[in-house]
GROMACS .gro file of C-alpha atoms in nm:
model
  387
    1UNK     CA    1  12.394  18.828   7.022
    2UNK     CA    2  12.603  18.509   6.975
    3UNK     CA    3  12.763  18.431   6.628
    4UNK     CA    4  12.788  18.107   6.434
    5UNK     CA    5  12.848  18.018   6.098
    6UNK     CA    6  12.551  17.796   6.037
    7UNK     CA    7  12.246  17.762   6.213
    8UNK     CA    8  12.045  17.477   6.156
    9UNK     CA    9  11.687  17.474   6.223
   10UNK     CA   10  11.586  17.079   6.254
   11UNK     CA   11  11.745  16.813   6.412
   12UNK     CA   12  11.640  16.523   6.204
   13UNK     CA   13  11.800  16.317   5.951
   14UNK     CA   14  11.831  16.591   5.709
   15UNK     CA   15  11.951  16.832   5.953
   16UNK     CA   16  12.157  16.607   6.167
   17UNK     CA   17  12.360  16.507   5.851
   18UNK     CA   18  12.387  16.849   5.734
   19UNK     CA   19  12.567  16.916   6.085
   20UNK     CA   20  12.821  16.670   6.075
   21UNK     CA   21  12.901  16.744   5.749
   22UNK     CA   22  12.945  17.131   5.775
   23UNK     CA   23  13.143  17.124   6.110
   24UNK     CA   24  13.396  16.810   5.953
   25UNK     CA   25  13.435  17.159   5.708
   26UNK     CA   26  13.581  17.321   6.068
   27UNK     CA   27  13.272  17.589   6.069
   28UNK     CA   28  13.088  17.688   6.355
   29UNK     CA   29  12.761  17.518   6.355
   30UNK     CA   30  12.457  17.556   6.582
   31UNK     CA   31  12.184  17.335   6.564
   32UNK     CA   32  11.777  17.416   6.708
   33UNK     CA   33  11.549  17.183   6.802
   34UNK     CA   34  11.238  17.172   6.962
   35UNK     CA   35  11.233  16.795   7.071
   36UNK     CA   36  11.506  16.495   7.056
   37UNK     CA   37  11.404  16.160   6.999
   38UNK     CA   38  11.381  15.861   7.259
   39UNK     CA   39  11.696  15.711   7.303
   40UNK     CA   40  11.782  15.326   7.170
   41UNK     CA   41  11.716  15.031   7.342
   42UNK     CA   42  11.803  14.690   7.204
   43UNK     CA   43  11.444  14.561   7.324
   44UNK     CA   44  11.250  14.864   7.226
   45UNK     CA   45  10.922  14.736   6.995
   46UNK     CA   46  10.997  14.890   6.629
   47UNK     CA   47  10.918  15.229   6.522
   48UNK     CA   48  10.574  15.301   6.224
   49UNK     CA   49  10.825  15.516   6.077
   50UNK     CA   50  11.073  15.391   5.820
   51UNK     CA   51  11.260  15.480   5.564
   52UNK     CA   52  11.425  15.260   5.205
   53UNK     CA   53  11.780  15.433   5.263
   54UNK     CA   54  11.933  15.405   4.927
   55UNK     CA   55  12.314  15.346   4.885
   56UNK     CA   56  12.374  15.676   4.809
   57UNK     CA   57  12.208  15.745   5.125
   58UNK     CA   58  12.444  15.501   5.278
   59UNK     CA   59  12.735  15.640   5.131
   60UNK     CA   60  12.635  15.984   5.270
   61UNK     CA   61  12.539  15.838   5.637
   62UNK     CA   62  12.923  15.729   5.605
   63UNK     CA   63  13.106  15.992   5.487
   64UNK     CA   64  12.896  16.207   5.774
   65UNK     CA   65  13.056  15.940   6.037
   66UNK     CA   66  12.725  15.771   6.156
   67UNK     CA   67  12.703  15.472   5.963
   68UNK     CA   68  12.914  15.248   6.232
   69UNK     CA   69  12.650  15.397   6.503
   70UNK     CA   70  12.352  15.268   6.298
   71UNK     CA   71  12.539  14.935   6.268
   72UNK     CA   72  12.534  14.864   6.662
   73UNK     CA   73  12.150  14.956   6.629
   74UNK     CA   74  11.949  14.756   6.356
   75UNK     CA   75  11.856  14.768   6.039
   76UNK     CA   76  11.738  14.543   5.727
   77UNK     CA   77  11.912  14.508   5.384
   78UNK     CA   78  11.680  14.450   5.112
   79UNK     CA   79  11.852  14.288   4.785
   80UNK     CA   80  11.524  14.252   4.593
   81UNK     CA   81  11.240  14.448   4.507
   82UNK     CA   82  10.941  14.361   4.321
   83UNK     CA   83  10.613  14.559   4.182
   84UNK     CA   84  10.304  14.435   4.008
   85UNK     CA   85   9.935  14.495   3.963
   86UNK     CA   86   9.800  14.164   3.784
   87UNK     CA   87   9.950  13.809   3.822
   88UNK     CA   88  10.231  13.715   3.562
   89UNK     CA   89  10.286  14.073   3.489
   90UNK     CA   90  10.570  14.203   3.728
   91UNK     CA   91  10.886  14.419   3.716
   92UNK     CA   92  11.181  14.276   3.974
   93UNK     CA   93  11.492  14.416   4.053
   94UNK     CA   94  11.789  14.222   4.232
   95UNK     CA   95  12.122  14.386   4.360
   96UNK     CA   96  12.340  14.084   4.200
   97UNK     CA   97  12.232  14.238   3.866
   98UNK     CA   98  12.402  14.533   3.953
   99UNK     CA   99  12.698  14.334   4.147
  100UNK     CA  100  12.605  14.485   4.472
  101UNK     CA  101  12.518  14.324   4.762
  102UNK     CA  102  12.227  14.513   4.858
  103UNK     CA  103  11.970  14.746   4.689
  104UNK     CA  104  11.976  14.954   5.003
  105UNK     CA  105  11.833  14.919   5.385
  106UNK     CA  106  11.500  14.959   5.566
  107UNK     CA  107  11.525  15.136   5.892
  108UNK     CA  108  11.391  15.327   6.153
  109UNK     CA  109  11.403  15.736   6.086
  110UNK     CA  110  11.445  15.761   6.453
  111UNK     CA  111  11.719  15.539   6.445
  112UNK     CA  112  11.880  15.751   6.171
  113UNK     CA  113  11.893  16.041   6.362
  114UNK     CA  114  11.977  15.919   6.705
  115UNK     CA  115  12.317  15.775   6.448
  116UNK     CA  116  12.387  16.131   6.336
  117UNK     CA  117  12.336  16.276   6.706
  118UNK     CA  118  12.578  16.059   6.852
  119UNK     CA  119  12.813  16.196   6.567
  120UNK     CA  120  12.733  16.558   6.662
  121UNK     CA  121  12.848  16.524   7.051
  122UNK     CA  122  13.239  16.453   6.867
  123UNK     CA  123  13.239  16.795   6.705
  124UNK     CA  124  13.314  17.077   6.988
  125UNK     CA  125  13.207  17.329   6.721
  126UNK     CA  126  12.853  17.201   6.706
  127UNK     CA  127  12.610  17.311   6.966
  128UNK     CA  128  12.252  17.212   7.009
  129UNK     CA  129  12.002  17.448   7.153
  130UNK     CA  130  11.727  17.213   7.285
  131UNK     CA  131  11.403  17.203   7.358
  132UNK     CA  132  11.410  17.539   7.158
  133UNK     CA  133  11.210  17.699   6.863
  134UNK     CA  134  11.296  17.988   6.647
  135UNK     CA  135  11.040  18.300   6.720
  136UNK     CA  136  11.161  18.562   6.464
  137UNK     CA  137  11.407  18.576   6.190
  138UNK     CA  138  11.556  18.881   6.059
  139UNK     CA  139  11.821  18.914   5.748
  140UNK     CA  140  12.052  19.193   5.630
  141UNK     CA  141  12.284  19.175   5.337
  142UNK     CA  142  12.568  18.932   5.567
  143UNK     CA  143  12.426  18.772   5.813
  144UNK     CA  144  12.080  18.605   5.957
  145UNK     CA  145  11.930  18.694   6.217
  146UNK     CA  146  11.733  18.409   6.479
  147UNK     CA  147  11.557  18.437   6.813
  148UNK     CA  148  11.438  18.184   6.992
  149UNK     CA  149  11.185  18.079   7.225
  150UNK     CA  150  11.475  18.040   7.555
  151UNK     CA  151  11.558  18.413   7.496
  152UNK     CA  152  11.873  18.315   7.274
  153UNK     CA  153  11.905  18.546   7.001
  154UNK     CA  154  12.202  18.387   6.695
  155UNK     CA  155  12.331  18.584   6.399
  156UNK     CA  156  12.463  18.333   6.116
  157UNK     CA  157  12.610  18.355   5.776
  158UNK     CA  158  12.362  18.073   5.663
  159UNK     CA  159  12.052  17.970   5.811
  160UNK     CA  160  11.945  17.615   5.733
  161UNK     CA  161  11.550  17.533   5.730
  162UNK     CA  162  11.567  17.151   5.784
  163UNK     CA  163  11.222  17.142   6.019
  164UNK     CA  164  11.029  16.966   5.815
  165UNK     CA  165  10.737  16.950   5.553
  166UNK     CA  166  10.526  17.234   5.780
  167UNK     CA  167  10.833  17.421   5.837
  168UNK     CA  168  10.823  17.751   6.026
  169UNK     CA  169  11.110  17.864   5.904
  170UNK     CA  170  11.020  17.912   5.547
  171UNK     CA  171  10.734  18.093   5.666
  172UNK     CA  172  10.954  18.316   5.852
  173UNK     CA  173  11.156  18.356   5.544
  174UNK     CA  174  10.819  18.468   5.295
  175UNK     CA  175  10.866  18.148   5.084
  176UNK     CA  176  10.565  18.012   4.958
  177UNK     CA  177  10.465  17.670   4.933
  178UNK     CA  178  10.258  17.480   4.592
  179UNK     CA  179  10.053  17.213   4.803
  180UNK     CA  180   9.881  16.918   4.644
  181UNK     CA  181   9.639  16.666   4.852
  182UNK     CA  182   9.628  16.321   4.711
  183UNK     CA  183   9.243  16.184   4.784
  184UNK     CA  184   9.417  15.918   4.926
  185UNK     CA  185   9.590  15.824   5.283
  186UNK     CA  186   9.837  15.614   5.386
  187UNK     CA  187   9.837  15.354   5.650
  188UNK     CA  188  10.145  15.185   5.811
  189UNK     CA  189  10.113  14.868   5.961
  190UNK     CA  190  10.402  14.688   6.184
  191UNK     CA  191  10.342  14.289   6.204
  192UNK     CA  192  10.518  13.986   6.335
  193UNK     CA  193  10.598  13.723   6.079
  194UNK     CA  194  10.612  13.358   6.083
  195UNK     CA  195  10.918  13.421   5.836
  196UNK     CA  196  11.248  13.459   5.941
  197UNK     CA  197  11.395  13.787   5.857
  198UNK     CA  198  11.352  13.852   5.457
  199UNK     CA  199  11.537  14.014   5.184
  200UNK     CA  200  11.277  14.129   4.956
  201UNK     CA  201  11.026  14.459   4.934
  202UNK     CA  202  10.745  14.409   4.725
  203UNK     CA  203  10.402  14.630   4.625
  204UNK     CA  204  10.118  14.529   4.453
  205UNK     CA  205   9.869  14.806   4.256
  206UNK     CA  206   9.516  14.777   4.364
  207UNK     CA  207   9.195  14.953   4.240
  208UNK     CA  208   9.184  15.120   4.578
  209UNK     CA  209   9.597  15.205   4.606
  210UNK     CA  210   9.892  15.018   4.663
  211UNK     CA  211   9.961  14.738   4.942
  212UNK     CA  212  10.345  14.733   5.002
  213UNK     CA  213  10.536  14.483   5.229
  214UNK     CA  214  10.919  14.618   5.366
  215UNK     CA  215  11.110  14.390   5.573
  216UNK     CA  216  11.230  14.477   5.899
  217UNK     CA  217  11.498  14.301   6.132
  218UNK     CA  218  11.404  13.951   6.231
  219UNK     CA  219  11.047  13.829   6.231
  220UNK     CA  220  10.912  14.167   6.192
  221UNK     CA  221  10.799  14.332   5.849
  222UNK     CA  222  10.611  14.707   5.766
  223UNK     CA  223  10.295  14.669   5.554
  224UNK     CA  224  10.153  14.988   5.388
  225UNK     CA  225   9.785  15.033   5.275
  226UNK     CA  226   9.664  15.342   5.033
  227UNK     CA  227   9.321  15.386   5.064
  228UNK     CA  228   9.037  15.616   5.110
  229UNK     CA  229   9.076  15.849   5.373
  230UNK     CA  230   8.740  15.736   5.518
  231UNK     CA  231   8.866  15.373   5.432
  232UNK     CA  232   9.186  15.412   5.628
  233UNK     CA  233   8.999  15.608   5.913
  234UNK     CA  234   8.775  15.262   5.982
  235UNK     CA  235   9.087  15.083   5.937
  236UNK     CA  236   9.284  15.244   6.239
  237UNK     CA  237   9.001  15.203   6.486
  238UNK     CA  238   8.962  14.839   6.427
  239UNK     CA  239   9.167  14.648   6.726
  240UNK     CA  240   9.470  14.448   6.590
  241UNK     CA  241   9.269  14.116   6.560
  242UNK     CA  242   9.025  14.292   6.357
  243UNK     CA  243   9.311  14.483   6.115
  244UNK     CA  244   9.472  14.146   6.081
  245UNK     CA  245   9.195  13.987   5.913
  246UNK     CA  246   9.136  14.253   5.692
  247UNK     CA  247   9.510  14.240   5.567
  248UNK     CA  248   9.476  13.876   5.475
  249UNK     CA  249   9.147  13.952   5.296
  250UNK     CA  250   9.343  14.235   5.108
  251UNK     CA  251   9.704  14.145   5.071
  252UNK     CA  252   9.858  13.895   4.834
  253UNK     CA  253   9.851  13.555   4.993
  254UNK     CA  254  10.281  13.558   4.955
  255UNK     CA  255  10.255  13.765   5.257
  256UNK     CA  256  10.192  13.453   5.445
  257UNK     CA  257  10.135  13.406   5.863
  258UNK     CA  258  10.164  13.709   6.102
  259UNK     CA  259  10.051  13.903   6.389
  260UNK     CA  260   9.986  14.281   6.369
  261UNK     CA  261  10.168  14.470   6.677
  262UNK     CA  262  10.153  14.877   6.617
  263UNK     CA  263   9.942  15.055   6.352
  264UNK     CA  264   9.903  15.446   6.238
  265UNK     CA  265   9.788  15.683   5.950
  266UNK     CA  266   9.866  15.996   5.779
  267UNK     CA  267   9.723  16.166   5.445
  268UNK     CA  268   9.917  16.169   5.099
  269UNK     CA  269  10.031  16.548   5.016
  270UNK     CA  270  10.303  16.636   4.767
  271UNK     CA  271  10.486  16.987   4.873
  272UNK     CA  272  10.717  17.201   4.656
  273UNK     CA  273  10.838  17.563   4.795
  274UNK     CA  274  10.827  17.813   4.516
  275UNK     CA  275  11.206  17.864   4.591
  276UNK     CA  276  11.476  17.706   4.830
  277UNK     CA  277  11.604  18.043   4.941
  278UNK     CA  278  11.567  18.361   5.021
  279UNK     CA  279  11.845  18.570   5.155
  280UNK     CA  280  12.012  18.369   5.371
  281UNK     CA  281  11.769  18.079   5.393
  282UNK     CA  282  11.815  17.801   5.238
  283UNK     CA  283  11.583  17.500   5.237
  284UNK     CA  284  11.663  17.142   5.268
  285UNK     CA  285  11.428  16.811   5.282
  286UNK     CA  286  11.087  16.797   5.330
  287UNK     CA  287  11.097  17.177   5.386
  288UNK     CA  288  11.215  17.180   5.013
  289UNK     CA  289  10.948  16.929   4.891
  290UNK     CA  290  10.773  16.600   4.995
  291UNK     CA  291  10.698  16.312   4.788
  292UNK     CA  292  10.406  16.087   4.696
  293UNK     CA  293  10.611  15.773   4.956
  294UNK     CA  294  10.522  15.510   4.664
  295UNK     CA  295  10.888  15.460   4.574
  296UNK     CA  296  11.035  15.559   4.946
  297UNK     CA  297  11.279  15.775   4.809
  298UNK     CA  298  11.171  16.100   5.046
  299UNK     CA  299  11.448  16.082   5.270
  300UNK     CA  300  11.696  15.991   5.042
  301UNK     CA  301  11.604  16.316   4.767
  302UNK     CA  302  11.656  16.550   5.132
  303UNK     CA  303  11.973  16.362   5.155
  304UNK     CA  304  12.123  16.449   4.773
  305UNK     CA  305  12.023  16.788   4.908
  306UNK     CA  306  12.212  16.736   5.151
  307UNK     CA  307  12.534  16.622   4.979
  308UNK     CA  308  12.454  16.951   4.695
  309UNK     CA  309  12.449  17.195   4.954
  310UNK     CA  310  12.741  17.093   5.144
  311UNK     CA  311  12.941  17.012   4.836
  312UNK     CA  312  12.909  17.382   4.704
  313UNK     CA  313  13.004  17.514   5.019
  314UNK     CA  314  13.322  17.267   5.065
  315UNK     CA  315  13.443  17.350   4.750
  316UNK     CA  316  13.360  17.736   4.753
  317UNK     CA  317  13.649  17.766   5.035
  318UNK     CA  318  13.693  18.105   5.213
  319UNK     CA  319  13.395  18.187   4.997
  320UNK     CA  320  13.165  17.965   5.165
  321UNK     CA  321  12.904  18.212   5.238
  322UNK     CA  322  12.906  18.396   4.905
  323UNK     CA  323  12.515  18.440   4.866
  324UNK     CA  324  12.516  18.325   4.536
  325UNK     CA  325  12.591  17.931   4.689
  326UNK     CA  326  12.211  17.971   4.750
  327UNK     CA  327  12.080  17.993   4.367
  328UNK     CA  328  12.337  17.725   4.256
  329UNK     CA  329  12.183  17.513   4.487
  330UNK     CA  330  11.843  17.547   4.350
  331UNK     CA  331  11.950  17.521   4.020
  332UNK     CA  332  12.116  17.195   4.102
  333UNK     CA  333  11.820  17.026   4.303
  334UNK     CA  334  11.480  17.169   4.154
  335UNK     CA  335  11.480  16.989   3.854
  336UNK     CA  336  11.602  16.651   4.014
  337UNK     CA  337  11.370  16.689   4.317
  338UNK     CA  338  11.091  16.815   4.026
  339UNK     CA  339  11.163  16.516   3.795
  340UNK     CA  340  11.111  16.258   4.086
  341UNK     CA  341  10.774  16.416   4.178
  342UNK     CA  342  10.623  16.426   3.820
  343UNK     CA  343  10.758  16.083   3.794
  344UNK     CA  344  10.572  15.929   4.110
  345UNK     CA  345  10.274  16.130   4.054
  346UNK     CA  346  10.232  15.962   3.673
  347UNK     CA  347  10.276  15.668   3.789
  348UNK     CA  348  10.031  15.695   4.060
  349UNK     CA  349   9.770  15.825   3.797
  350UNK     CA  350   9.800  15.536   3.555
  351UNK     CA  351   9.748  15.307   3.843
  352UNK     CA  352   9.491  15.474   4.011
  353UNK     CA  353   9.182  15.402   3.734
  354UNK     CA  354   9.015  15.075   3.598
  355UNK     CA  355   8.987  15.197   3.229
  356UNK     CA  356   9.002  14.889   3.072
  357UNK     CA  357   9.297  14.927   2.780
  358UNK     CA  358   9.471  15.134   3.019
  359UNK     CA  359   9.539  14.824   3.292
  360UNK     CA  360   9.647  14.640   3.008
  361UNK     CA  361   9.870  14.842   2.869
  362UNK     CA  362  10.008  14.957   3.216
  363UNK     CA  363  10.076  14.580   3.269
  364UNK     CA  364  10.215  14.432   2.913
  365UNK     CA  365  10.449  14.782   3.049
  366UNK     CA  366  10.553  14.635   3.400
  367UNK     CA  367  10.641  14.292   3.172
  368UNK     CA  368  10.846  14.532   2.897
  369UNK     CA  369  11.004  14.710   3.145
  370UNK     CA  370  11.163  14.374   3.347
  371UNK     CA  371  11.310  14.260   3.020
  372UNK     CA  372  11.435  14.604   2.914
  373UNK     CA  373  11.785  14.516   2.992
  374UNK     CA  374  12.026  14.863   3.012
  375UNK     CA  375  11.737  15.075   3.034
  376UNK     CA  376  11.595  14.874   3.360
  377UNK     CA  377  11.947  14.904   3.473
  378UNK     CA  378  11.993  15.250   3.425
  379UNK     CA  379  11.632  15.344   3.590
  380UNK     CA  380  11.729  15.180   3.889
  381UNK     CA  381  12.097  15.312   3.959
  382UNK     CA  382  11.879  15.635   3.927
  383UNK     CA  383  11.631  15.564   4.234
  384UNK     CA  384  11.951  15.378   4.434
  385UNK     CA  385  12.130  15.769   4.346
  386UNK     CA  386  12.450  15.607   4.167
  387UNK     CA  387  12.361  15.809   3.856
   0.00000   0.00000   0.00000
């Protein structure tokens, strides 16, 4: 059986970060994954996926030593961001009011990871068993116990389950999941734009759901649709001509000339395991908890786990794999990750209905809340993670 210190099970943003981090620390790190992504090409058409990485997501990507690799790749900044349901009632946010020069960055997933990959080739104490899955867990009082589809059996101090919102791992490990299904899907639209590359991100409440616009590099931009699952359904199997005239008949006219180029679909669920650990498992990102994606900040609540979990271990010292790292770290990040779900999912109720005094109210609120000075301030440091 061959020893590490960590093993990581995932190889994607969450899990690639957590890697770099953990073997900067000098420990032993091994890292499973059953497939790696395609590699970059300057020419390659954009990727559906996306993600709003937040400045403390930045700050995180840089301290981990992949920032300067995403740099030579692409990626958007996004300095203003703007919500409303009615016309004249609207909530903005601009980075110069916080004297930054950028709210955050729209890019790729796939582009984030292939950044923290090329960081995980400098460390000689990381090593990447790929295309590999785990097959059984075991745990004693010390160590973890992993073997894997190749035959490769690992015994860690920590095992990391980073593999995503249907991860196997916390199955392995008896954790139970709550599971909520939004009666809603969401639709992800890449377009062409007769604009030159913008700065803004902007989402409009509809009856039906939310119509978003992110801005991409260049003449490119991400539109995404909430509808009806059937809705969303007829909306994928229409040819691009077809979807493109159904955005303009649906999306604010600011949106102006484009061309649609890619299209895809997946349904709303919100996830929350009835406990990060067990034993010597310890859950990070989406196998933690997902997120209604109205305010984009999924990847960016895995990464605070992220910087938790490492963070207790850095400073615990020799004493990194004391087992009770594992309940500080859910004590830490349940009630943020918690507080950020409740939050999304109210705000997707009181937009989701057509009482009549409620849409007032919920708009004369989007007004209050753009005036509301410190408290505006302070609401958006919080989504940005600089509070």
């Amino acid at each position: 059986m061959e020893q590490c210190d960590i093993a990581i099970v995932g190889a994607g943003m969450v899990g690639a970060a957590t890697a770099c981090l953990l073997a900067a620390e000098g420990l032993n790190v091994r890292v499973i994954e059953t497939r790696l992504p395609e590699h970059y090409a300057p020419d390659q058409p954009l990727d559906l996926r996306v993600s709003a990485i937040s400045q403390a997501s930045v700050a995180l990507l840089d301290k981990a030593g992949a920032w300067s690799h995403l740099q030579q790749m692409r990626l958007c900044p996004y300095r203003r961001l703007e919500t409303w349901e009615l016309d004249g009632f609207a909530t903005r946010f601009d980075a110069a009011d916080l004297g930054l020069p950028q709210l955050g960055y729209i890019i790729e997933n796939r582009l984030v990871q292939l950044a923290l990959l090329r960081r995980m080739e400098d460390f000689p104490n990381i090593q990447t068993h790929t295309p590999a899955a785990v097959v059984r867990l075991q745990q004693g009082a010390e160590h973890a116990s992993l073997l894997l589809d190749d035959g490769t059996e690992l015994q860690a101090r920590w095992v990391l389950a980073c593999d995503g919102a249907e991860s196997l791992t916390r199955r392995l490990a008896g954790i139970g999941v709550s599971r909520f299904e939004y009666r809603q899907h969401c639709m992800l639209i890449n377009i062409d734009t007769e604009f030159e590359q913008e700065d803004i991100t902007w989402q409009q409440f509809t009856p039906q759901g939310p119509r978003a616009f992110l801005p991409l590099p260049g003449r490119h931009g991400s539109l995404v649709w909430y509808d009806s699952p059937a809705r969303i359904r007829a909306l994928t199997a229409m040819s691009n001509e077809a979807l493109a005239a159904e955005v303009r008949r649906h999306f604010p006219a600011r949106l102006g000339g484009f061309q649609v180029t890619d299209k895809g679909s997946f349904p709303l669920v919100r996830r929350h395991a009835n406990h990060y650990h067990a034993g010597r498992v310890v859950l990070l990102g989406d196998a933690a908890h997902t997120i209604n994606p109205l305010a984009g900040q999924g990847v960016n609540l895995g990464f605070k786990d992220v910087a938790c979990w490492t963070e207790l271990l850095g400073k615990a010292g020799a004493d990194w794999h004391d087992i009770t790292l594992a309940s500080r770290y859910e004590r830490r990040r349940r009630p943020d990750n918690l507080l950020m779900q409740s939050g999304m999912d109210l705000f997707y109720g009181v937009f989701s209905n057509e009482i009549g005094p409620l849409k007032l109210a919920r708009n004369l609120a989007l007004t209050l809340a753009d005036k509301a000075g410190p408290l505006k301030e302070m609401a958006l440091r919080y989504a940005l993670g600089l509070v």
